[in-house]
Coordinates of N, CA and C in Angstrom, one line a residue:
M301 N 5.6 -2.8 -26.5 CA 6.9 -2.5 -26.4 C 7.8 -3.7 -26.1
A302 N 7.2 -4.6 -25.5 CA 7.8 -5.8 -24.9 C 8.8 -6.5 -26.0
G303 N 8.2 -6.7 -27.2 CA 8.8 -7.3 -28.3 C 10.2 -6.6 -28.6
L304 N 10.1 -5.2 -28.7 CA 11.2 -4.6 -29.1 C 12.2 -4.6 -28.0
Y305 N 11.8 -4.5 -26.7 CA 12.7 -4.6 -25.5 C 13.4 -5.8 -25.5
I306 N 12.7 -7.0 -25.9 CA 13.4 -8.3 -25.8 C 14.5 -8.3 -26.9
E307 N 14.1 -7.8 -28.1 CA 15.1 -7.9 -29.3 C 16.3 -7.2 -28.9
L308 N 16.1 -5.9 -28.3 CA 17.2 -5.0 -28.1 C 18.0 -5.3 -26.8
L309 N 17.4 -5.8 -25.8 CA 18.0 -6.1 -24.6 C 17.9 -7.4 -23.9
G310 N 17.5 -8.4 -24.6 CA 16.9 -9.6 -24.0 C 17.9 -10.7 -23.9
T311 N 19.2 -10.4 -23.9 CA 20.2 -11.4 -23.6 C 21.3 -10.9 -22.8
T312 N 22.1 -11.7 -22.0 CA 23.3 -11.1 -21.3 C 24.3 -10.6 -22.2
R313 N 24.3 -10.9 -23.6 CA 25.3 -10.5 -24.6 C 25.1 -9.0 -24.7
Q314 N 23.9 -8.5 -24.4 CA 23.6 -7.0 -24.5 C 23.9 -6.2 -23.3
V315 N 24.3 -7.1 -22.3 CA 24.7 -6.3 -20.8 C 26.2 -6.0 -20.8
D316 N 26.5 -4.9 -20.3 CA 28.0 -4.6 -20.2 C 28.6 -5.6 -19.2
A317 N 29.7 -6.0 -19.5 CA 30.4 -7.1 -18.8 C 30.7 -6.5 -17.3
A318 N 30.9 -5.4 -17.2 CA 31.2 -4.8 -15.8 C 29.9 -4.9 -15.1
D319 N 28.7 -4.6 -15.6 CA 27.6 -4.7 -15.0 C 27.1 -6.2 -14.4
L320 N 27.5 -7.0 -15.3 CA 27.3 -8.5 -15.0 C 28.4 -8.9 -13.8
A321 N 29.4 -8.3 -13.9 CA 30.4 -8.6 -12.8 C 30.0 -8.0 -11.5
F322 N 29.2 -6.8 -11.5 CA 28.9 -6.2 -10.4 C 27.7 -7.0 -9.8
I323 N 26.7 -7.4 -10.6 CA 25.6 -8.2 -10.1 C 26.0 -9.5 -9.6
G324 N 26.9 -10.1 -10.4 CA 27.5 -11.5 -9.8 C 28.1 -11.3 -8.5
R325 N 29.0 -10.2 -8.5 CA 29.9 -10.1 -7.1 C 28.9 -10.0 -5.9
H326 N 27.8 -9.3 -6.1 CA 27.0 -9.0 -4.9 C 25.8 -9.9 -4.7
L327 N 25.4 -10.7 -5.8 CA 24.1 -11.6 -5.7 C 24.5 -13.0 -5.9
T328 N 25.6 -13.3 -5.9 CA 26.0 -14.8 -6.1 C 25.9 -15.3 -4.5
I329 N 24.8 -15.5 -4.1 CA 24.4 -16.0 -2.7 C 24.2 -17.5 -2.6
P330 N 24.9 -18.2 -2.1 CA 24.9 -19.6 -2.0 C 23.5 -20.2 -1.3
D331 N 23.0 -19.4 -0.3 CA 21.9 -19.8 0.4 C 20.8 -18.8 0.4
G332 N 19.6 -19.3 0.1 CA 18.5 -18.3 0.1 C 18.0 -17.9 -1.4
E333 N 16.8 -17.4 -1.5 CA 16.4 -17.1 -2.7 C 16.7 -15.5 -3.0
V334 N 16.9 -15.4 -4.3 CA 17.1 -14.0 -4.8 C 16.0 -13.5 -5.8
L335 N 15.4 -12.6 -5.7 CA 14.3 -12.0 -6.5 C 14.8 -11.0 -7.6
D336 N 14.5 -11.3 -8.8 CA 14.9 -10.3 -9.9 C 13.5 -9.5 -10.1
L337 N 13.4 -8.3 -9.5 CA 12.2 -7.6 -9.7 C 12.2 -6.8 -10.9
G338 N 11.2 -6.9 -11.8 CA 11.2 -6.1 -13.0 C 12.2 -7.0 -13.9
C339 N 12.1 -8.3 -14.0 CA 13.0 -9.1 -14.7 C 13.0 -9.0 -16.2
G340 N 11.9 -8.2 -16.8 CA 11.9 -8.2 -18.3 C 11.9 -9.5 -18.9
P341 N 12.9 -9.6 -19.8 CA 12.9 -11.0 -20.6 C 13.7 -12.1 -19.9
G342 N 14.1 -12.0 -18.6 CA 14.6 -13.0 -17.8 C 16.1 -13.4 -17.9
H343 N 16.7 -12.5 -18.7 CA 18.2 -12.9 -18.9 C 19.2 -12.8 -17.7
L344 N 18.7 -11.7 -16.9 CA 19.6 -11.5 -15.7 C 19.2 -12.6 -14.5
T345 N 17.9 -13.1 -14.5 CA 17.5 -14.2 -13.6 C 18.3 -15.4 -14.1
D346 N 18.4 -15.7 -15.4 CA 19.0 -16.8 -15.9 C 20.6 -16.8 -15.6
Y347 N 21.2 -15.5 -15.7 CA 22.6 -15.3 -15.3 C 22.8 -15.7 -14.0
L348 N 22.0 -15.3 -13.0 CA 22.1 -15.6 -11.6 C 22.1 -17.1 -11.4
R349 N 21.0 -17.7 -12.0 CA 20.8 -19.1 -12.0 C 22.1 -19.9 -12.4
S350 N 22.6 -19.4 -13.6 CA 23.9 -20.0 -14.1 C 25.0 -20.0 -13.2
R351 N 25.0 -19.2 -12.2 CA 26.0 -19.0 -11.1 C 25.6 -19.7 -9.8
G352 N 24.5 -20.6 -9.9 CA 24.2 -21.4 -8.9 C 23.2 -20.7 -7.8
V353 N 22.5 -19.5 -8.2 CA 21.8 -18.6 -7.3 C 20.4 -19.2 -7.4
D354 N 19.6 -19.3 -6.4 CA 18.2 -19.7 -6.4 C 17.4 -18.5 -6.7
A355 N 17.3 -18.0 -8.0 CA 16.7 -16.8 -8.4 C 15.4 -17.0 -9.1
T356 N 14.6 -16.1 -8.8 CA 13.2 -16.1 -9.4 C 13.0 -14.8 -10.0
G357 N 12.5 -14.7 -11.2 CA 12.2 -13.4 -11.9 C 10.7 -13.1 -11.7
I358 N 10.4 -11.9 -11.6 CA 9.0 -11.4 -11.2 C 9.1 -10.2 -12.1
D359 N 7.9 -10.1 -12.9 CA 7.6 -8.9 -13.7 C 6.2 -8.7 -13.9
M360 N 5.6 -7.5 -14.2 CA 4.1 -7.3 -14.3 C 3.8 -7.4 -15.8
V361 N 4.6 -7.6 -16.6 CA 4.3 -7.6 -18.1 C 4.2 -9.0 -18.6
P362 N 2.9 -9.6 -18.9 CA 2.9 -10.9 -19.3 C 3.7 -11.4 -20.5
P363 N 3.9 -10.6 -21.4 CA 4.8 -11.0 -22.5 C 6.2 -11.3 -22.2
F364 N 6.7 -10.6 -21.1 CA 8.0 -10.9 -20.6 C 8.0 -12.1 -19.8
I365 N 7.1 -12.5 -19.1 CA 7.1 -13.7 -18.4 C 7.0 -14.9 -19.3
A366 N 6.1 -14.7 -20.3 CA 5.9 -15.8 -21.4 C 7.3 -16.0 -22.0
Y367 N 7.9 -14.9 -22.5 CA 9.2 -15.1 -23.2 C 10.3 -15.7 -22.2
S368 N 10.5 -15.4 -21.0 CA 11.4 -15.8 -20.0 C 11.2 -17.3 -19.8
R369 N 9.9 -17.8 -19.7 CA 9.6 -19.2 -19.5 C 10.1 -20.1 -20.8
T370 N 10.0 -19.4 -21.9 CA 10.3 -20.3 -23.2 C 11.8 -20.2 -23.3
A371 N 12.4 -18.9 -23.2 CA 13.9 -18.8 -23.5 C 14.6 -19.5 -22.4
Y372 N 14.1 -19.4 -21.2 CA 15.0 -20.1 -20.1 C 14.1 -21.1 -19.2
P373 N 13.8 -22.2 -19.9 CA 12.8 -23.0 -19.3 C 13.2 -23.8 -18.0
D374 N 14.4 -23.7 -17.7 CA 14.9 -24.1 -16.2 C 14.7 -23.0 -15.2
G375 N 14.4 -21.8 -15.5 CA 14.1 -21.0 -14.5 C 12.8 -20.8 -13.9
R376 N 12.7 -20.0 -12.9 CA 11.3 -19.6 -12.2 C 10.9 -18.2 -12.7
Y377 N 9.7 -18.0 -13.2 CA 9.4 -16.7 -13.6 C 7.8 -16.7 -13.1
R378 N 7.5 -15.5 -12.7 CA 6.1 -15.3 -12.3 C 5.6 -13.8 -12.5
L379 N 4.4 -13.6 -12.8 CA 3.7 -12.3 -12.8 C 3.6 -11.8 -11.4
G380 N 4.0 -10.5 -11.2 CA 3.8 -9.9 -10.0 C 4.2 -8.4 -10.1
S381 N 4.0 -7.7 -8.9 CA 4.2 -6.4 -8.7 C 5.2 -6.1 -7.5
M382 N 6.1 -5.2 -7.7 CA 6.9 -4.8 -6.6 C 6.1 -4.2 -5.4
A383 N 5.0 -3.7 -5.7 CA 4.1 -3.0 -4.6 C 3.5 -4.1 -3.8
G384 N 3.5 -5.4 -4.0 CA 2.9 -6.3 -3.2 C 3.6 -7.8 -3.5
L385 N 4.8 -8.0 -3.0 CA 5.5 -9.0 -3.3 C 4.9 -10.3 -2.5
D386 N 4.9 -11.5 -3.3 CA 4.3 -12.7 -2.8 C 5.5 -13.4 -2.2
A387 N 5.9 -12.9 -1.1 CA 7.0 -13.6 -0.4 C 6.8 -13.2 1.2
E388 N 7.3 -14.2 2.0 CA 7.1 -13.9 3.4 C 8.0 -12.8 3.9
S389 N 7.7 -12.2 4.9 CA 8.6 -11.1 5.6 C 9.8 -11.8 6.0
G390 N 11.0 -11.2 5.7 CA 12.3 -11.7 6.0 C 12.8 -13.0 5.5
S391 N 12.2 -13.3 4.3 CA 12.5 -14.6 3.6 C 13.5 -14.6 2.4
V392 N 13.8 -13.4 1.9 CA 14.7 -13.4 0.7 C 16.0 -12.9 1.1
A393 N 16.9 -13.6 0.5 CA 18.4 -13.3 0.7 C 18.9 -12.2 -0.1
G394 N 18.2 -11.8 -1.3 CA 18.7 -10.7 -2.1 C 17.8 -10.4 -3.2
V395 N 17.9 -9.1 -3.6 CA 17.0 -8.6 -4.6 C 17.8 -7.9 -5.6
L396 N 17.5 -8.1 -6.9 CA 18.0 -7.4 -7.9 C 17.0 -6.5 -8.5
A397 N 17.1 -5.3 -8.6 CA 16.0 -4.3 -9.2 C 16.8 -3.5 -10.2
W398 N 17.3 -4.2 -11.3 CA 18.0 -3.7 -12.2 C 17.3 -2.9 -13.2
F399 N 17.4 -1.5 -13.1 CA 16.7 -0.5 -13.8 C 15.1 -0.8 -14.0
S400 N 14.6 -1.3 -12.8 CA 13.2 -1.4 -12.7 C 12.6 -0.3 -11.8
L401 N 13.4 0.1 -10.8 CA 12.9 1.2 -9.9 C 12.9 2.5 -10.6
I402 N 13.5 2.7 -11.8 CA 13.6 4.0 -12.5 C 12.2 4.4 -12.9
H403 N 11.4 3.6 -13.0 CA 10.0 3.9 -13.5 C 9.1 4.4 -12.3
V404 N 9.6 4.4 -11.1 CA 8.7 4.8 -10.0 C 8.9 6.2 -9.6
P405 N 7.8 6.9 -9.6 CA 7.8 8.4 -9.2 C 8.4 8.6 -7.8
A406 N 9.0 9.6 -7.7 CA 9.7 9.9 -6.2 C 8.8 9.7 -5.2
P407 N 7.5 10.2 -5.1 CA 6.7 10.0 -3.9 C 6.5 8.5 -3.7
E408 N 6.4 7.7 -4.6 CA 6.2 6.1 -4.4 C 7.2 5.4 -4.1
L409 N 8.4 5.8 -4.3 CA 9.7 5.0 -4.3 C 9.9 4.5 -2.9
D410 N 9.6 5.3 -1.8 CA 9.9 4.7 -0.5 C 9.0 3.6 -0.1
V411 N 7.8 3.7 -0.7 CA 6.9 2.5 -0.4 C 7.3 1.2 -1.1
L412 N 7.8 1.3 -2.2 CA 8.4 0.1 -2.9 C 9.7 -0.4 -2.3
L413 N 10.4 0.6 -1.9 CA 11.7 0.1 -1.1 C 11.4 -0.5 0.2
A414 N 10.3 0.0 0.9 CA 9.9 -0.6 2.1 C 9.3 -2.0 1.9
E415 N 8.6 -2.3 0.8 CA 8.2 -3.6 0.4 C 9.3 -4.5 0.3
I416 N 10.4 -4.1 -0.5 CA 11.6 -4.8 -0.7 C 12.3 -5.2 0.8
R417 N 12.4 -4.2 1.6 CA 13.0 -4.4 3.0 C 12.1 -5.4 3.7
R418 N 10.7 -5.4 3.4 CA 9.9 -6.3 4.2 C 10.2 -7.7 3.9
V419 N 10.5 -8.0 2.6 CA 10.7 -9.5 2.4 C 12.2 -9.9 2.5
M420 N 13.1 -9.0 2.6 CA 14.5 -9.3 2.8 C 14.8 -9.7 4.2
A421 N 15.7 -10.8 4.3 CA 16.2 -11.3 5.6 C 17.4 -10.2 5.9
P422 N 17.6 -10.0 7.3 CA 18.7 -9.2 7.8 C 19.9 -9.6 7.1
G423 N 20.7 -8.7 6.7 CA 21.9 -9.1 6.0 C 21.7 -9.2 4.5
G424 N 20.6 -9.2 4.1 CA 20.2 -9.5 2.6 C 20.9 -8.4 1.8
T425 N 21.1 -8.7 0.5 CA 21.7 -7.7 -0.3 C 20.7 -7.2 -1.5
L426 N 20.7 -6.0 -1.8 CA 19.9 -5.3 -2.7 C 20.8 -4.7 -3.8
V427 N 20.6 -5.1 -5.1 CA 21.5 -4.5 -6.2 C 20.5 -3.8 -7.1
T428 N 20.8 -2.5 -7.4 CA 20.0 -1.8 -8.3 C 20.7 -1.0 -9.1
G429 N 20.2 -0.6 -10.4 CA 20.8 0.1 -11.3 C 19.9 1.4 -11.6
I430 N 20.4 2.5 -11.7 CA 19.6 3.7 -11.8 C 20.1 4.7 -12.8
F431 N 19.4 5.4 -13.5 CA 20.0 6.6 -14.2 C 20.2 7.7 -13.3
T432 N 21.3 8.3 -13.5 CA 21.7 9.4 -12.7 C 21.7 10.8 -13.3
G433 N 21.6 11.9 -12.5 CA 21.5 13.2 -12.8 C 21.8 14.1 -11.7
D434 N 21.7 15.4 -11.8 CA 21.9 16.4 -10.7 C 20.7 16.5 -9.9
A435 N 19.5 16.1 -10.3 CA 18.3 16.2 -9.6 C 17.3 15.1 -10.0
V436 N 16.3 14.9 -9.0 CA 15.3 13.8 -9.4 C 14.5 14.5 -10.5
E437 N 14.4 14.0 -11.6 CA 13.6 14.4 -12.8 C 13.2 13.3 -13.6
E438 N 12.0 13.5 -14.2 CA 11.5 12.5 -15.2 C 11.9 12.8 -16.5
F439 N 12.0 11.8 -17.3 CA 12.3 11.9 -18.8 C 11.6 10.9 -19.6
D440 N 11.4 11.1 -20.8 CA 10.7 10.1 -21.7 C 11.7 8.9 -21.9
H441 N 11.0 7.8 -21.9 CA 11.8 6.5 -21.9 C 11.0 5.7 -22.9
K442 N 11.6 4.9 -23.7 CA 10.8 4.1 -24.7 C 9.8 3.3 -24.1
V443 N 9.9 2.8 -22.9 CA 8.8 1.9 -22.4 C 7.7 2.8 -21.6
V444 N 8.1 3.5 -20.8 CA 7.2 4.3 -19.8 C 8.0 5.3 -19.1
T445 N 7.5 6.4 -18.7 CA 8.3 7.6 -18.0 C 9.4 6.9 -17.0
A446 N 10.4 7.6 -17.0 CA 11.6 7.1 -16.2 C 12.1 8.3 -15.4
Y447 N 12.8 8.0 -14.3 CA 13.4 9.1 -13.6 C 14.9 8.9 -13.4
R448 N 15.5 10.1 -13.4 CA 16.9 10.1 -13.1 C 17.0 10.5 -11.5
W449 N 18.1 10.0 -10.9 CA 18.3 10.4 -9.5 C 19.8 10.7 -9.3
P450 N 20.0 11.6 -8.4 CA 21.4 11.8 -7.8 C 21.8 10.5 -7.1
A451 N 22.7 9.9 -7.3 CA 23.1 8.6 -6.6 C 23.1 8.8 -5.2
D452 N 23.7 9.8 -4.7 CA 23.7 10.1 -3.3 C 22.3 10.1 -2.6
E453 N 21.3 10.8 -3.3 CA 20.0 11.0 -2.8 C 19.3 9.6 -2.7
F454 N 19.6 8.8 -3.8 CA 19.0 7.5 -3.9 C 19.5 6.6 -2.8
S455 N 20.8 6.7 -2.6 CA 21.5 5.9 -1.5 C 20.9 6.3 -0.1
G456 N 20.7 7.7 0.1 CA 20.1 8.2 1.3 C 18.6 7.6 1.5
R457 N 17.9 7.4 0.6 CA 16.6 6.9 0.7 C 16.8 5.4 1.2
L458 N 17.7 4.7 0.7 CA 18.1 3.2 1.3 C 18.5 3.3 2.5
A459 N 19.3 4.3 3.0 CA 19.8 4.3 4.3 C 18.7 4.6 5.3
R460 N 17.8 5.4 4.9 CA 16.6 5.8 5.9 C 15.7 4.5 6.1
L461 N 15.7 3.6 5.2 CA 15.1 2.3 5.3 C 15.9 1.2 6.0
G462 N 17.1 1.4 6.4 CA 17.9 0.5 7.0 C 18.9 -0.2 6.3
F463 N 19.2 0.2 5.0 CA 20.2 -0.4 4.1 C 21.5 0.5 4.1
T464 N 22.5 -0.4 4.2 CA 23.9 0.3 4.1 C 24.5 0.1 2.8
E465 N 24.9 1.1 2.0 CA 25.5 0.9 0.8 C 26.9 0.4 1.0
I466 N 27.3 -0.7 0.3 CA 28.5 -1.3 0.2 C 29.4 -1.3 -1.0
D467 N 28.7 -0.7 -2.0 CA 29.4 -0.5 -3.3 C 28.7 0.3 -4.3
R468 N 29.3 1.0 -5.0 CA 28.8 1.8 -6.2 C 29.7 1.9 -7.2
E469 N 29.2 1.8 -8.5 CA 29.9 2.0 -9.6 C 29.2 3.1 -10.5
H470 N 29.9 4.0 -11.1 CA 29.3 5.0 -12.1 C 29.6 4.6 -13.4
R471 N 28.7 4.8 -14.3 CA 29.0 4.7 -15.9 C 28.7 6.1 -16.5
R472 N 29.6 6.6 -17.1 CA 29.3 7.9 -18.0 C 28.5 7.6 -19.2
A473 N 27.9 8.7 -19.6 CA 27.2 8.6 -21.0 C 28.1 8.3 -22.1
E474 N 27.7 7.4 -22.8 CA 28.5 7.1 -24.0 C 27.5 6.8 -25.2
G475 N 27.7 7.5 -26.3 CA 26.8 7.4 -27.3 C 25.4 7.8 -27.0
T476 N 24.4 6.8 -27.1 CA 23.1 7.0 -26.9 C 22.8 6.5 -25.3
N477 N 23.8 5.9 -24.7 CA 23.6 5.5 -23.3 C 23.7 6.6 -22.3
R478 N 22.6 6.7 -21.4 CA 22.6 7.7 -20.3 C 23.6 7.4 -19.3
P479 N 24.0 8.4 -18.5 CA 24.9 8.0 -17.4 C 24.0 7.4 -16.3
Y480 N 24.6 6.4 -15.5 CA 23.9 5.6 -14.6 C 24.9 5.0 -13.6
A481 N 24.1 4.6 -12.4 CA 25.1 4.1 -11.3 C 24.4 2.6 -11.0
A482 N 25.4 1.8 -10.5 CA 25.0 0.5 -10.0 C 25.3 0.6 -8.4
I483 N 24.3 0.3 -7.6 CA 24.4 0.4 -6.2 C 24.1 -0.9 -5.6
A484 N 25.0 -1.4 -4.6 CA 24.7 -2.6 -3.9 C 24.7 -2.1 -2.4
A485 N 23.6 -2.5 -1.7 CA 23.3 -2.2 -0.3 C 23.0 -3.5 0.4
V486 N 23.3 -3.5 1.7 CA 22.9 -4.6 2.6 C 22.0 -4.2 3.7
L487 N 21.0 -5.0 3.9 CA 20.0 -4.6 4.9 C 20.6 -4.9 6.3
D488 N 20.4 -3.9 7.1 CA 21.2 -3.9 8.4 C 20.5 -4.9 9.3
A489 N 21.1 -5.7 10.2 CA 20.7 -6.8 11.0 C 19.7 -6.3 12.1
G490 N 19.7 -5.1 12.5 CA 19.1 -4.6 13.5 C 17.7 -4.1 13.2

């Protein structure tokens, strides 16, 4: 499915301008590395780098990393998993998890969020995109099973791990697009 995903969603031209603005507003960080977790074809990593961000794309799908390195040769892309990030504790200024956490079953989500928390510096920013619904529920997704979340419940999980939500935008279902939320949260300094 990597080839189809790249074809359908592999450039920033296929990303809503409001989403790019949200990502840019919260992750245009002048100092420190930003990890794009589940970077897919690397287009959002490249977007951040075009804004002067020290961004690195990480994905566990080899064809995505190969494509990213070819399409955006000035970027940094590496194979990896959110379950065990190759970064020192407290070393990362920001994390973009744009529709990558949607594939994580509810019982495993806190473990991955804790790993993200581990690598982030106090005051670091997490930006994520999630599909929303009235309850946590799985649904068939073209790539692999995905999950909808009530945005408040997802934000509550972030809060329990020491993140404070600073911004949220909702997108309604339009055509074949599902409703979703963009959430930005900062890791508390304490």
